[in-house]
XYZ file of C-alpha atoms in Angstrom:
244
model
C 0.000 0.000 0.000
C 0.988 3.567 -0.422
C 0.484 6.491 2.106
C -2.811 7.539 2.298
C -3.301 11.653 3.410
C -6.793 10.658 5.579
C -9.505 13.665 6.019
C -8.797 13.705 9.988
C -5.213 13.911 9.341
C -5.794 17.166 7.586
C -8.155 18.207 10.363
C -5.105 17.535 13.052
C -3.283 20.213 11.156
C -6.055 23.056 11.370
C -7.389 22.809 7.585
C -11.085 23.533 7.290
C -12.441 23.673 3.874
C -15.326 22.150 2.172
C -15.011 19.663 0.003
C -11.662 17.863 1.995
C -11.886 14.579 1.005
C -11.652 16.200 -2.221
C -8.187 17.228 -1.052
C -7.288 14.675 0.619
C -7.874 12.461 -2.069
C -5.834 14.796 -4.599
C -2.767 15.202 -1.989
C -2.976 11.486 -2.071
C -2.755 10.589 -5.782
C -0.294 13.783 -5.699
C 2.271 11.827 -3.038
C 1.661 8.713 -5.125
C 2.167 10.164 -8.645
C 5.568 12.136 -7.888
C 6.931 9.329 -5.905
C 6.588 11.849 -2.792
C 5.767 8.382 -1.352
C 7.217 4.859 -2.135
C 4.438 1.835 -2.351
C 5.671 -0.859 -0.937
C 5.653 -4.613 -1.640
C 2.146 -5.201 -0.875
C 2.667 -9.340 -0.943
C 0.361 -11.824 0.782
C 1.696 -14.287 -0.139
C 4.265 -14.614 2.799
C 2.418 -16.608 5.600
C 2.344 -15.617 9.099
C 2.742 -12.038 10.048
C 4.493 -10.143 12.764
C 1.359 -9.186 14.827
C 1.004 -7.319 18.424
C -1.788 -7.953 20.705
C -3.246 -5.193 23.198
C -0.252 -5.654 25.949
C 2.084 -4.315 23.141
C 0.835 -1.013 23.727
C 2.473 -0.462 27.062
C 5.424 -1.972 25.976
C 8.971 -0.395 27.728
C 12.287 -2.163 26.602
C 14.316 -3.355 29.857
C 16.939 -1.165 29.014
C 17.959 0.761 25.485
C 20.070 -1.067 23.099
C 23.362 -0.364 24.479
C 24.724 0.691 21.461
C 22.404 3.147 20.879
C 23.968 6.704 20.745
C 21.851 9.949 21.718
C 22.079 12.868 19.236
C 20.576 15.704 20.621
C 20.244 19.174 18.420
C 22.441 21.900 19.557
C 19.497 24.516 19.370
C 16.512 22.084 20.652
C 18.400 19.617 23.066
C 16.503 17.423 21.301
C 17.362 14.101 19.151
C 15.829 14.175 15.629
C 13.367 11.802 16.136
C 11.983 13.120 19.488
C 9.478 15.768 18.177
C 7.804 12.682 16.049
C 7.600 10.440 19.298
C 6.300 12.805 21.810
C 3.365 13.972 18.984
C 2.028 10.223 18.325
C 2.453 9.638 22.364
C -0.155 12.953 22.395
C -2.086 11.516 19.927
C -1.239 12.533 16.894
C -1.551 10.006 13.896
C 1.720 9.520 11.746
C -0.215 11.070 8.728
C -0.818 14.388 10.771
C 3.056 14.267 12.088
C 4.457 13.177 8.831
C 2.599 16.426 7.127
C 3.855 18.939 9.575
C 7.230 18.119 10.872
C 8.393 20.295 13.668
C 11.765 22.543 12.506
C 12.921 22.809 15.833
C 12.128 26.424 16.390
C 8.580 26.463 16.765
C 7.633 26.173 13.255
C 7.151 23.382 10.774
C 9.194 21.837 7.991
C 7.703 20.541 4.196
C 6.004 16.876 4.819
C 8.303 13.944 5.018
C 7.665 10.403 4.471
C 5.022 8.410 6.756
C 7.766 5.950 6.919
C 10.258 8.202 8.600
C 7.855 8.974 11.381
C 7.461 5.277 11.805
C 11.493 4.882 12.303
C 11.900 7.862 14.407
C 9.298 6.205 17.100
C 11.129 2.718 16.405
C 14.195 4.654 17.270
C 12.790 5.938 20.474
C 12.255 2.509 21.206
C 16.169 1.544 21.003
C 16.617 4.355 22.984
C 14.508 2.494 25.935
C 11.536 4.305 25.521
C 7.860 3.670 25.912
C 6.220 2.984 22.810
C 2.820 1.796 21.915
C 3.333 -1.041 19.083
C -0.035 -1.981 18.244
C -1.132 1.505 17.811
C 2.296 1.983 15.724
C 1.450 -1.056 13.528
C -1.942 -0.203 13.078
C -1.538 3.544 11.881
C 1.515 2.261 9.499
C 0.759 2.002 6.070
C 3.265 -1.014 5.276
C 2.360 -4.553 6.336
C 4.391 -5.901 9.119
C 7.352 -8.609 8.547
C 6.186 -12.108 7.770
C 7.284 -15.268 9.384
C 9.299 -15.512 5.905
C 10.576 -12.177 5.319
C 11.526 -12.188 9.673
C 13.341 -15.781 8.993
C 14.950 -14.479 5.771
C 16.981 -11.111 7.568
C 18.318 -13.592 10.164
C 19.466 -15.509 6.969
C 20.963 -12.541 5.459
C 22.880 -11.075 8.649
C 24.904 -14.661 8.581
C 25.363 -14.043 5.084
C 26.287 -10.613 5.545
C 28.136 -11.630 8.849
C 26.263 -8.448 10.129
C 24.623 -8.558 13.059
C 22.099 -5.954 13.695
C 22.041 -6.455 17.594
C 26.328 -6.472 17.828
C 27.155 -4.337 14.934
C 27.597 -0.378 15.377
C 27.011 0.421 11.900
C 24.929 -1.836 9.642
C 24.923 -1.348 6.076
C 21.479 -1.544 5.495
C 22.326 -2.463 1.476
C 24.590 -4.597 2.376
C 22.656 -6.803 4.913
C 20.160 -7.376 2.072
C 22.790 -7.964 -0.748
C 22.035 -11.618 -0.175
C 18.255 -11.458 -0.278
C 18.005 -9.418 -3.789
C 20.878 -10.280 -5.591
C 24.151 -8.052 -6.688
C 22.475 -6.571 -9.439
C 19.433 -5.146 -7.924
C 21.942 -3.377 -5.032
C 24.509 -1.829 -7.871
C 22.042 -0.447 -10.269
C 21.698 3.377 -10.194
C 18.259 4.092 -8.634
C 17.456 5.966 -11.629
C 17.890 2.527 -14.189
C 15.643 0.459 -11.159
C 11.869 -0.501 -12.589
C 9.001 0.173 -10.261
C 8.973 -3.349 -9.404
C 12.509 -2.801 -8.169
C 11.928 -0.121 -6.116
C 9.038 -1.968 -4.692
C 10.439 -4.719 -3.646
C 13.797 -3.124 -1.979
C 11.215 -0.662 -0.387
C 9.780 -3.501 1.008
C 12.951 -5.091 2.494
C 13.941 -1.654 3.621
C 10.548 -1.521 5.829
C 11.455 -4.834 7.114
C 14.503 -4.579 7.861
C 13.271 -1.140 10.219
C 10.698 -3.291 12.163
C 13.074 -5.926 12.637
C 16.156 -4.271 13.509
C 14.384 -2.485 16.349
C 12.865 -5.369 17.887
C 15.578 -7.586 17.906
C 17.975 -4.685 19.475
C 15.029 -4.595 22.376
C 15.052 -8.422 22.767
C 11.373 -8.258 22.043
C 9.921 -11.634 21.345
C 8.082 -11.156 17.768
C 4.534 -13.508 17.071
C 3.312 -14.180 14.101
C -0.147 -15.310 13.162
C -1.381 -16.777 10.023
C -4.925 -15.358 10.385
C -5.661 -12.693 8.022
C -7.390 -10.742 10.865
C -4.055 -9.968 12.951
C -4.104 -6.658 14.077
C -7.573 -6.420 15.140
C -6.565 -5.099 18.597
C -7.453 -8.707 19.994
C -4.863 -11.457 21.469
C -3.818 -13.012 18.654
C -4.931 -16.820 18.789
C -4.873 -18.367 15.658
C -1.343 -20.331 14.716
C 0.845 -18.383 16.458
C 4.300 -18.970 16.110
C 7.120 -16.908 18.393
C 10.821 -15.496 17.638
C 13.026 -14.210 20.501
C 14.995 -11.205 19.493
C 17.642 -12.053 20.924
């Protein structure tokens, strides 16, 4: 699926014109048409999925990742992804955050990707902090790992011999160099097809979810049901992956 601008997302931000899920509608195909947002791999075709159940939404790391390394702004004090965090903790949805980025001195920035929202709350999450994952999942506009795509990156970082959970720096390209081939990683992003882009999109969004979990030793469930983030316990073939 691609990002979707909702009606209530532009309501969040003060608009108040007639006709907005005219606009809404036309920012949409806008974001979607100028590549202003990347569609990702929408495939069902992967078996169980990485679901959360209600609990998920108080969940606090035991500690941060302890290679985790605070970047606070000279003029705000603040890391880069704090602004994002604190507004969905408020109550803000990721389309309403994503459309009016904070600049750090009161004012807002042009719209970023609904995606990078989504990482800076994962990052607050390596950086021990509270974070609600089954109100994260839900809002996010990319399916959640599969079973297959979760077993596949553990695949890849002994391939890669790149550890996300040990390694300071990891290569995001390179950690997936074994999952889409040498071609697909060296071509100029201009020469990639749609399909191309897709699909690393798609690894790239996986690779976010499970990255963070793993460095929080959070044990990931997945659940063949298509029904899995209904906001219930998940019950149905549930199948469980430490992160450590």
């Amino acid at each position: 699926r691609g990002q979707q601008v909702s009606e209530d997302a532009l309501r969040e931000i003060g608009i108040r014109v007639s006709g907005l899920d005219r606009l809404a509608g036309t920012i949409s195909a806008w974001c979607t048409d100028t590549g202003a947002v990347m569609k990702g791999n929408d495939d069902t075709d992967r078996g169980a999925r990485l679901v959360f159940s209600p609990k998920d939404d108080s969940f606090q790391p035991a500690a941060p990742w302890p290679l985790a390394v605070y970047k606070p702004n000279k003029k705000t004090g603040l890391a880069s992804w704090e602004s994002s965090y604190k507004r969905f903790l408020a109550g803000e949805s990721l389309s309403a955050i994503a459309l009016t980025p904070e600049d750090g001195n009161g004012g807002t920035k042009k719209p970023i990707m609904e995606a990078t929202v989504v990482g800076h709350i994962l990052e607050a999450m390596v950086q021990g902090r509270h974070v609600p994952l089954l109100k994260l999942s839900q809002q996010s506009t990319s399916q959640l790992p599969s079973e297959q795509e979760w077993n596949e990156l553990g695949r890849a970082e002994q391939e890669a011999r790149m550890d996300v959970v040990t390694c300071v720096k990891v290569v995001n390209t390179e950690l997936l160099r074994p999952l889409v081939g040498d071609d697909l990683i060296d071509k100029p992003y201009a020469d990639r097809s749609e399909d191309e882009k897709a699909t690393l999109t798609r690894w790239y969004e996986c690779l976010k979810w499970y990255s963070a979990l793993r460095r929080v030793h959070y044990t990931a469930v997945f659940q063949s049901s298509p029904e899995s983030t209904t906001g219930s316990e998940p019950n149905v073939a549930l199948k469980r992956q430490r992160g450590s």
